[in-house]
Amino acid sequence: MSRRPLIETAYGTHREAFGLQEWGLLVAVAAIWGSSFLFIEIGLEHFGPGVVAFGRVAVGALTLSLLPGSRRPVERADLPLVALLGLFWMGAPLVLFPIGQQWIDSSLAGMINGAVPIFAAVVAAILLRRLPAARQLTGIAIGFLGVVGVLWPATRDANATALGATLVLLAVLCYGIAINIAVPLQQRYGALPVLVRAQAVALVLLAPAALISLPDSEFAWSSTLAVAALGFFGTGWAFVAMTTLVGRAGATRGSIANYFVPIMAIALGVIFRDETIAAISLVGTGLVLMGAYLTSRRESR
């Protein structure tokens, strides 16, 4: 990779403090992905993990392919990077999460998912051979503590195994790598043409897993609608929003959207399922907001 794309991998085109567009993209990602863990569990009630993963990517690819912007060309030299994006952002993690959630609760999966900004920052530091600014590192650390606080009450009673947690952790590592790959591609071509091609690669990679899971799957409207929602929103529009955000703000700063995912998941539970919020979760929410504020500030050059 040339020197120019290497720098772009860590730094987006927008180094100033987050504006309305950046915060809007962040909220959209958090709102959509905050419901994804629930939809995955509903999908797993009748479908195998491979069917859930393949189905959501198929619906997402179909959704984005209908948009005119998805047909813009991508240079042949960048197609290997697009293929890697399909592997690390969709092919591997979207099947690792459903498999892992067979042995761990969605709340614990959400907490592990909160480590995405940490992995994104580590990968960016390796590529640049330079740590992010102290303020960004502080914001990432505070935000992660907040995620732990938000989900701590749920994880105390969560069912978990080491295998399930390890698989989800591998998926989160893939996300950290993928976010860094996505930045220069988005800056050159925009989100749509990159994502549609990456999803096509992911479909090829996920096809064997879908075939393996097919005998253990049975049709049910609840699981079908859950997978359709995962694809249309989570694998379609949320990826567009996230790719646009990291292209503007950089991998390290843009990835803090993942800190808001468990907050949105808990908020949806309160609104639609009459769940209660523990005091430590409210403290954790405050820490997440503080960490996001620090990370979103103007980035030093």
XYZ file of C-alpha atoms in Angstrom:
301
model
C 0.000 0.000 0.000
C 1.356 3.389 -0.920
C 2.152 6.058 1.602
C -0.889 8.190 0.753
C -3.540 5.489 1.318
C -1.695 4.366 4.465
C -2.138 7.789 6.061
C -5.749 7.986 4.876
C -6.434 4.688 6.613
C -6.077 6.349 10.009
C -7.154 9.891 9.150
C -10.326 10.826 7.345
C -10.914 13.886 5.221
C -12.576 15.689 8.139
C -10.225 16.411 11.055
C -12.283 19.128 12.706
C -14.729 18.501 15.560
C -17.751 16.397 14.627
C -20.512 18.416 13.006
C -24.194 17.630 12.473
C -23.433 15.247 9.605
C -20.929 13.184 11.609
C -23.198 12.975 14.658
C -26.168 12.127 12.414
C -24.268 9.259 10.808
C -23.145 8.034 14.239
C -26.699 8.021 15.625
C -27.991 6.208 12.523
C -25.363 3.468 12.869
C -26.022 3.046 16.589
C -29.799 2.957 16.164
C -29.712 0.309 13.448
C -26.935 -1.893 14.814
C -28.344 -1.562 18.335
C -31.231 -3.791 17.250
C -29.077 -6.267 15.308
C -28.299 -8.606 18.223
C -32.015 -9.043 18.936
C -32.752 -9.768 15.271
C -29.901 -12.308 15.170
C -31.410 -14.181 18.128
C -34.833 -14.208 16.442
C -33.252 -15.454 13.238
C -31.454 -18.258 15.069
C -34.769 -19.548 16.438
C -35.466 -21.254 13.088
C -32.388 -20.741 10.887
C -28.823 -21.976 11.221
C -26.003 -19.405 11.631
C -24.867 -19.729 8.013
C -28.386 -19.096 6.687
C -28.749 -16.005 8.893
C -25.411 -14.598 7.708
C -25.972 -15.359 4.012
C -29.562 -14.108 4.105
C -28.742 -10.743 5.647
C -25.893 -10.088 3.187
C -28.084 -11.123 0.237
C -30.845 -8.706 1.277
C -28.304 -5.947 1.953
C -26.609 -6.434 -1.425
C -29.964 -6.415 -3.223
C -30.994 -3.229 -1.411
C -27.837 -1.311 -2.290
C -27.607 -2.650 -5.865
C -30.919 -0.943 -6.680
C -29.351 2.478 -6.023
C -27.752 4.186 -9.068
C -24.592 5.122 -7.162
C -23.713 1.458 -6.624
C -22.870 1.060 -10.322
C -20.012 3.553 -10.323
C -16.747 1.889 -11.448
C -13.934 0.833 -9.120
C -10.384 0.631 -10.470
C -9.031 -2.875 -11.009
C -6.025 -2.141 -8.753
C -8.350 -1.597 -5.771
C -10.431 -4.756 -6.244
C -8.153 -6.848 -3.955
C -8.806 -4.325 -1.154
C -12.540 -4.562 -1.852
C -12.282 -8.351 -1.601
C -10.486 -8.043 1.743
C -13.234 -5.696 2.920
C -15.833 -8.315 1.986
C -13.909 -10.912 4.006
C -13.169 -8.884 7.148
C -16.295 -6.702 7.380
C -18.970 -9.148 6.238
C -17.857 -12.652 5.273
C -16.106 -13.615 8.508
C -17.758 -11.548 11.296
C -21.353 -11.902 10.109
C -21.107 -15.678 10.448
C -18.923 -15.609 13.588
C -21.528 -13.553 15.504
C -24.462 -15.966 14.949
C -22.266 -18.987 15.707
C -20.875 -17.349 18.854
C -24.329 -16.244 20.039
C -25.379 -19.881 20.220
C -23.273 -20.057 23.418
C -23.378 -16.503 24.795
C -26.174 -14.018 25.455
C -26.732 -11.030 23.186
C -25.837 -8.680 26.059
C -22.353 -10.166 26.367
C -21.947 -10.092 22.575
C -22.848 -6.400 22.701
C -20.204 -5.714 25.334
C -17.490 -7.480 23.331
C -18.610 -5.546 20.249
C -17.791 -2.395 22.198
C -14.091 -3.189 21.734
C -14.243 -2.310 18.002
C -12.775 1.211 18.481
C -9.866 -0.270 20.439
C -9.025 -2.750 17.695
C -9.488 -0.063 15.036
C -7.050 2.216 16.867
C -4.494 -0.603 17.291
C -4.619 -1.528 13.587
C -4.323 2.129 12.566
C -1.346 2.574 14.909
C 0.370 -0.485 13.384
C -0.189 0.798 9.843
C 1.030 4.299 10.710
C 3.621 3.180 13.277
C 2.239 5.970 15.408
C -0.295 6.144 18.244
C -3.419 8.311 17.970
C -3.418 11.625 19.818
C -3.634 11.423 23.609
C -7.121 12.946 23.631
C -8.447 10.292 21.234
C -6.837 7.497 23.282
C -8.360 8.904 26.468
C -11.776 9.119 24.826
C -11.564 5.523 23.589
C -10.579 4.255 27.055
C -13.347 6.187 28.836
C -15.899 5.063 26.259
C -14.994 1.403 26.703
C -15.348 1.700 30.482
C -18.759 3.186 29.804
C -19.755 0.209 27.647
C -18.741 -2.141 30.467
C -20.864 -0.123 32.895
C -23.865 -0.084 30.560
C -23.899 -3.857 30.097
C -22.567 -5.026 33.455
C -25.998 -5.742 35.033
C -26.992 -7.908 32.064
C -23.744 -9.860 31.880
C -23.825 -10.881 35.557
C -26.651 -13.292 34.734
C -25.593 -14.014 31.163
C -24.939 -17.507 29.917
C -21.501 -17.725 28.318
C -18.795 -20.111 27.212
C -15.195 -19.410 26.295
C -15.780 -20.648 22.747
C -18.692 -18.292 22.112
C -16.841 -15.291 23.537
C -13.703 -16.127 21.526
C -15.657 -16.332 18.256
C -17.299 -12.950 18.895
C -13.917 -11.469 19.824
C -12.493 -12.698 16.498
C -15.424 -11.038 14.730
C -14.673 -7.758 16.505
C -11.007 -8.005 15.480
C -12.183 -8.412 11.875
C -14.238 -5.228 12.256
C -11.184 -3.332 13.487
C -9.218 -4.393 10.402
C -12.104 -3.734 8.017
C -12.739 -0.193 9.220
C -9.167 0.727 8.338
C -9.516 -0.852 4.885
C -12.786 0.981 4.249
C -11.458 4.501 4.791
C -9.302 4.995 1.650
C -11.793 3.101 -0.522
C -14.676 5.313 0.606
C -12.639 8.445 -0.002
C -11.933 7.396 -3.597
C -15.270 5.947 -4.689
C -17.902 6.675 -2.060
C -19.665 4.016 0.007
C -22.104 2.404 -2.440
C -19.867 0.970 -5.202
C -17.400 -0.336 -2.620
C -20.009 -1.972 -0.396
C -21.961 -3.664 -3.198
C -18.799 -5.299 -4.517
C -17.664 -6.264 -1.016
C -21.059 -7.831 -0.321
C -20.805 -9.832 -3.563
C -17.497 -11.246 -2.301
C -19.076 -11.981 1.086
C -21.946 -13.892 -0.559
C -19.474 -16.205 -2.281
C -17.598 -16.744 0.982
C -20.778 -17.357 2.990
C -22.436 -19.740 0.506
C -20.745 -22.884 1.955
C -21.782 -21.909 5.499
C -25.359 -21.420 4.313
C -25.415 -24.859 2.673
C -24.068 -26.474 5.846
C -26.718 -24.744 7.997
C -29.607 -25.404 5.603
C -30.524 -28.915 6.889
C -30.897 -27.509 10.433
C -33.129 -24.639 9.283
C -36.884 -24.409 8.859
C -39.029 -21.651 7.407
C -40.779 -19.316 9.840
C -42.066 -15.823 9.228
C -40.571 -14.443 12.445
C -37.021 -15.499 11.562
C -37.471 -14.557 7.897
C -38.593 -11.031 8.759
C -35.756 -10.699 11.296
C -33.152 -11.652 8.668
C -34.791 -9.308 6.149
C -34.564 -6.444 8.667
C -30.930 -7.336 9.373
C -30.167 -7.193 5.674
C -32.109 -4.095 4.669
C -31.082 -1.954 7.627
C -28.049 -3.561 9.303
C -26.159 -4.852 6.251
C -27.517 -2.232 3.877
C -28.010 1.291 5.154
C -25.994 1.000 8.373
C -22.895 -0.043 6.418
C -23.378 2.937 4.095
C -23.610 5.271 7.079
C -20.611 3.695 8.834
C -18.440 3.698 5.707
C -19.268 7.342 5.080
C -18.513 8.232 8.703
C -15.076 6.564 8.816
C -14.248 8.017 5.397
C -14.840 11.483 6.809
C -13.568 11.087 10.369
C -11.014 8.275 10.070
C -11.021 4.731 11.422
C -10.194 5.571 15.034
C -12.656 8.433 15.486
C -15.462 7.010 13.348
C -15.454 3.641 15.102
C -16.743 5.194 18.348
C -20.220 4.712 16.853
C -19.951 1.157 18.195
C -19.936 2.510 21.770
C -23.515 3.709 21.290
C -24.800 0.374 19.989
C -25.466 -1.197 23.447
C -27.012 2.057 24.670
C -29.483 1.992 21.807
C -30.154 -1.718 22.435
C -31.017 -1.023 26.078
C -33.131 2.027 25.142
C -35.149 -0.093 22.698
C -35.657 -2.672 25.450
C -37.012 0.014 27.797
C -39.349 1.456 25.165
C -40.710 -1.739 23.625
C -40.205 -4.404 26.307
C -40.658 -2.466 29.579
C -37.170 -3.331 30.758
C -35.534 -1.426 33.613
C -32.161 0.322 33.631
C -29.715 -0.175 36.505
C -27.987 2.849 38.031
C -24.560 1.654 36.864
C -25.892 1.573 33.292
C -26.798 5.256 33.560
C -23.287 6.014 34.822
C -21.894 3.983 31.938
C -23.977 5.959 29.478
C -22.477 9.173 30.829
C -18.967 7.767 30.381
C -19.761 6.743 26.795
C -20.957 10.258 26.008
C -17.853 11.755 27.622
C -15.570 9.412 25.712
C -17.348 10.138 22.432
C -17.051 13.887 23.031
C -13.290 13.658 23.632
C -12.755 11.432 20.606
C -14.876 13.642 18.354
C -12.905 16.819 19.066
C -10.632 18.407 16.489
C -7.882 15.991 15.494
C -4.294 17.206 15.694
C -2.297 16.938 12.474
